[in-house]
Coordinates of C-alpha atoms in Angstrom, one line a residue:
X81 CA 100.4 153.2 89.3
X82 CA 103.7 154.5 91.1
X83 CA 106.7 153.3 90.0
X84 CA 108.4 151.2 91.7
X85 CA 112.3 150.1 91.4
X86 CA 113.3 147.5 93.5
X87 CA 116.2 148.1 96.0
X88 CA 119.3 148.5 95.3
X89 CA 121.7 145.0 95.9
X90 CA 125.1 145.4 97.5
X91 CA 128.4 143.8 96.1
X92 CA 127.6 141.3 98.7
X93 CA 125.4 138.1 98.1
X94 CA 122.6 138.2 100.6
X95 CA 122.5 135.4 102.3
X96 CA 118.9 134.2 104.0
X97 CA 118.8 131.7 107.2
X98 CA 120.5 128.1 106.6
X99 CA 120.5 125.9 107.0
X100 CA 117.1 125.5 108.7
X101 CA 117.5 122.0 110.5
X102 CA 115.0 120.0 112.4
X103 CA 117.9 117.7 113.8
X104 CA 118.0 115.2 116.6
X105 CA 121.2 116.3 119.3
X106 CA 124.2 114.6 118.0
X107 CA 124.8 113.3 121.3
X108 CA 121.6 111.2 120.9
X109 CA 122.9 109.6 117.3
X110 CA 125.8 109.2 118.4
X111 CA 124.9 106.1 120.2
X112 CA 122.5 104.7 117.0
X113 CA 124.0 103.3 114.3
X114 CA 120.0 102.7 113.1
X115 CA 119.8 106.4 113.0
X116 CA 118.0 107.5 109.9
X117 CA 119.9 110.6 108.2
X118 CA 118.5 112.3 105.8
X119 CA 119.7 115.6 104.0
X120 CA 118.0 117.3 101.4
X121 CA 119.5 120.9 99.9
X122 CA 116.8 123.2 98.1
X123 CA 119.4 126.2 98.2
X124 CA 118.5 128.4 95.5
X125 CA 121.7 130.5 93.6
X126 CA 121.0 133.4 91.4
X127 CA 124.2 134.4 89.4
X128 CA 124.7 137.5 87.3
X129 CA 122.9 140.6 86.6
X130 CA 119.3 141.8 86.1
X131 CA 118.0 138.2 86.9
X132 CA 114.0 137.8 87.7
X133 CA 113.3 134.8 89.5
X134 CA 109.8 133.5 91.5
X135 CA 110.3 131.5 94.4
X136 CA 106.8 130.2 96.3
X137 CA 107.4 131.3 100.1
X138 CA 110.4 131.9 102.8
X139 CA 113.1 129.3 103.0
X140 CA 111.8 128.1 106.2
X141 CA 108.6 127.8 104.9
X142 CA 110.0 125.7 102.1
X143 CA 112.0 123.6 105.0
X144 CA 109.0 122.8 107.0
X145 CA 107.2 121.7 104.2
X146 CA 109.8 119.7 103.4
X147 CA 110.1 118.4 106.9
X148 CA 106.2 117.6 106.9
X149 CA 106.5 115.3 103.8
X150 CA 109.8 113.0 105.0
X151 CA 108.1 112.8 108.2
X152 CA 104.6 111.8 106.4
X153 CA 106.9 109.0 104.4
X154 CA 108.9 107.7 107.3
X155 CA 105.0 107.6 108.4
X156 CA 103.5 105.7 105.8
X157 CA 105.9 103.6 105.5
X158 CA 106.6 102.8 109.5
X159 CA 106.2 99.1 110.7
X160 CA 102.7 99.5 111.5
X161 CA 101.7 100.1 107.5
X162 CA 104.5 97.3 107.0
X163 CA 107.3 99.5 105.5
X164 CA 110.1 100.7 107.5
X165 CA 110.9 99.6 110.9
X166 CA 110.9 102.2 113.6
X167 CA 112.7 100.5 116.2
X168 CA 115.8 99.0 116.5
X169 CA 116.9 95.4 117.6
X170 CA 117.5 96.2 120.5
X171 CA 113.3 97.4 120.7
X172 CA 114.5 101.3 121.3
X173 CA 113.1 104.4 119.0
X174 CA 115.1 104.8 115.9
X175 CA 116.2 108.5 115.9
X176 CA 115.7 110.6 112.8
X177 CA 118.0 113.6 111.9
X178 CA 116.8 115.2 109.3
X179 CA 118.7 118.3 107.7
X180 CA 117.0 120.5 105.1
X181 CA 119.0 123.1 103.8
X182 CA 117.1 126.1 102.1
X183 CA 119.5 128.7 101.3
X184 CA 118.9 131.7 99.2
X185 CA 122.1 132.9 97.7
X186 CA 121.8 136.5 95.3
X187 CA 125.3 136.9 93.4
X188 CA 125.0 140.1 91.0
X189 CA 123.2 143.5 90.7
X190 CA 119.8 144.5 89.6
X191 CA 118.6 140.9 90.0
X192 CA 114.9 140.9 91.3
X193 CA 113.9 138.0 93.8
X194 CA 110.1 137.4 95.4
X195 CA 106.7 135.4 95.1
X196 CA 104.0 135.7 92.3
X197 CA 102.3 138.4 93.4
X198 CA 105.3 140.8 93.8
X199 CA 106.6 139.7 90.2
X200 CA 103.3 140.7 88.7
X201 CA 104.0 144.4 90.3
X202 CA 107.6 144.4 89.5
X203 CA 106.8 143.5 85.9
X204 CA 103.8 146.2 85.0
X205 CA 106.2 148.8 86.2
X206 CA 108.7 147.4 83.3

């Protein structure tokens, strides 16, 4: 098997797309006070050197999965499953802003970042 290094990091964390929002226009909250507003951060910060880490998909993966689940909840537990109401008083749609932030932050050289199958790889070649 050939070996394989992995690619040299810059002095520079790399930073990955955040945050990845499925947000309602503020505009539109703006005039709800019964808005729900939910944020939840899943960044992920690797510090130092020569650091291995296994992280299970893309950060916008990991956001829409996320997404899937609070909207599932606010689902199951709607009005019509006699939980949460979805309307206001007033009888209009409750809006939902919903902010996931899934950040990947790499701080440090020689640190090695990826899924399962790329860590197996990385560590045979060791």
């Amino acid at each position: 098997m050939a070996n394989h290094v992995p690619p040299p990091y810059s002095g520079q964390p790399r930073r990955y797309p955040g945050p990845v929002s499925a947000v309602a226009p503020q505009a539109a909250l703006a005039n709800h006070n019964s808005a729900f507003r939910i944020c939840i951060d899943t960044s992920t910060t690797v510090r130092q050197d020569n650091n291995i880490v296994d992280i299970a998909g893309s950060a916008a993966e990991q956001a829409g999965a996320i997404a899937e689940a609070v909207t599932a909840a606010l689902h199951r537990n709607s009005s019509a499953e006699c939980g949460i109401p979805m309307i206001d008083g007033d009888g209009h749609p409750r809006p939902i802003d919903v902010e996931i932030i899934a950040c990947l932050t790499v701080d440090g050289s020689g640190n090695f970042v990826g899924d399962a199958k790329s860590l197996a790889g990385f560590g045979q070649q060791q």
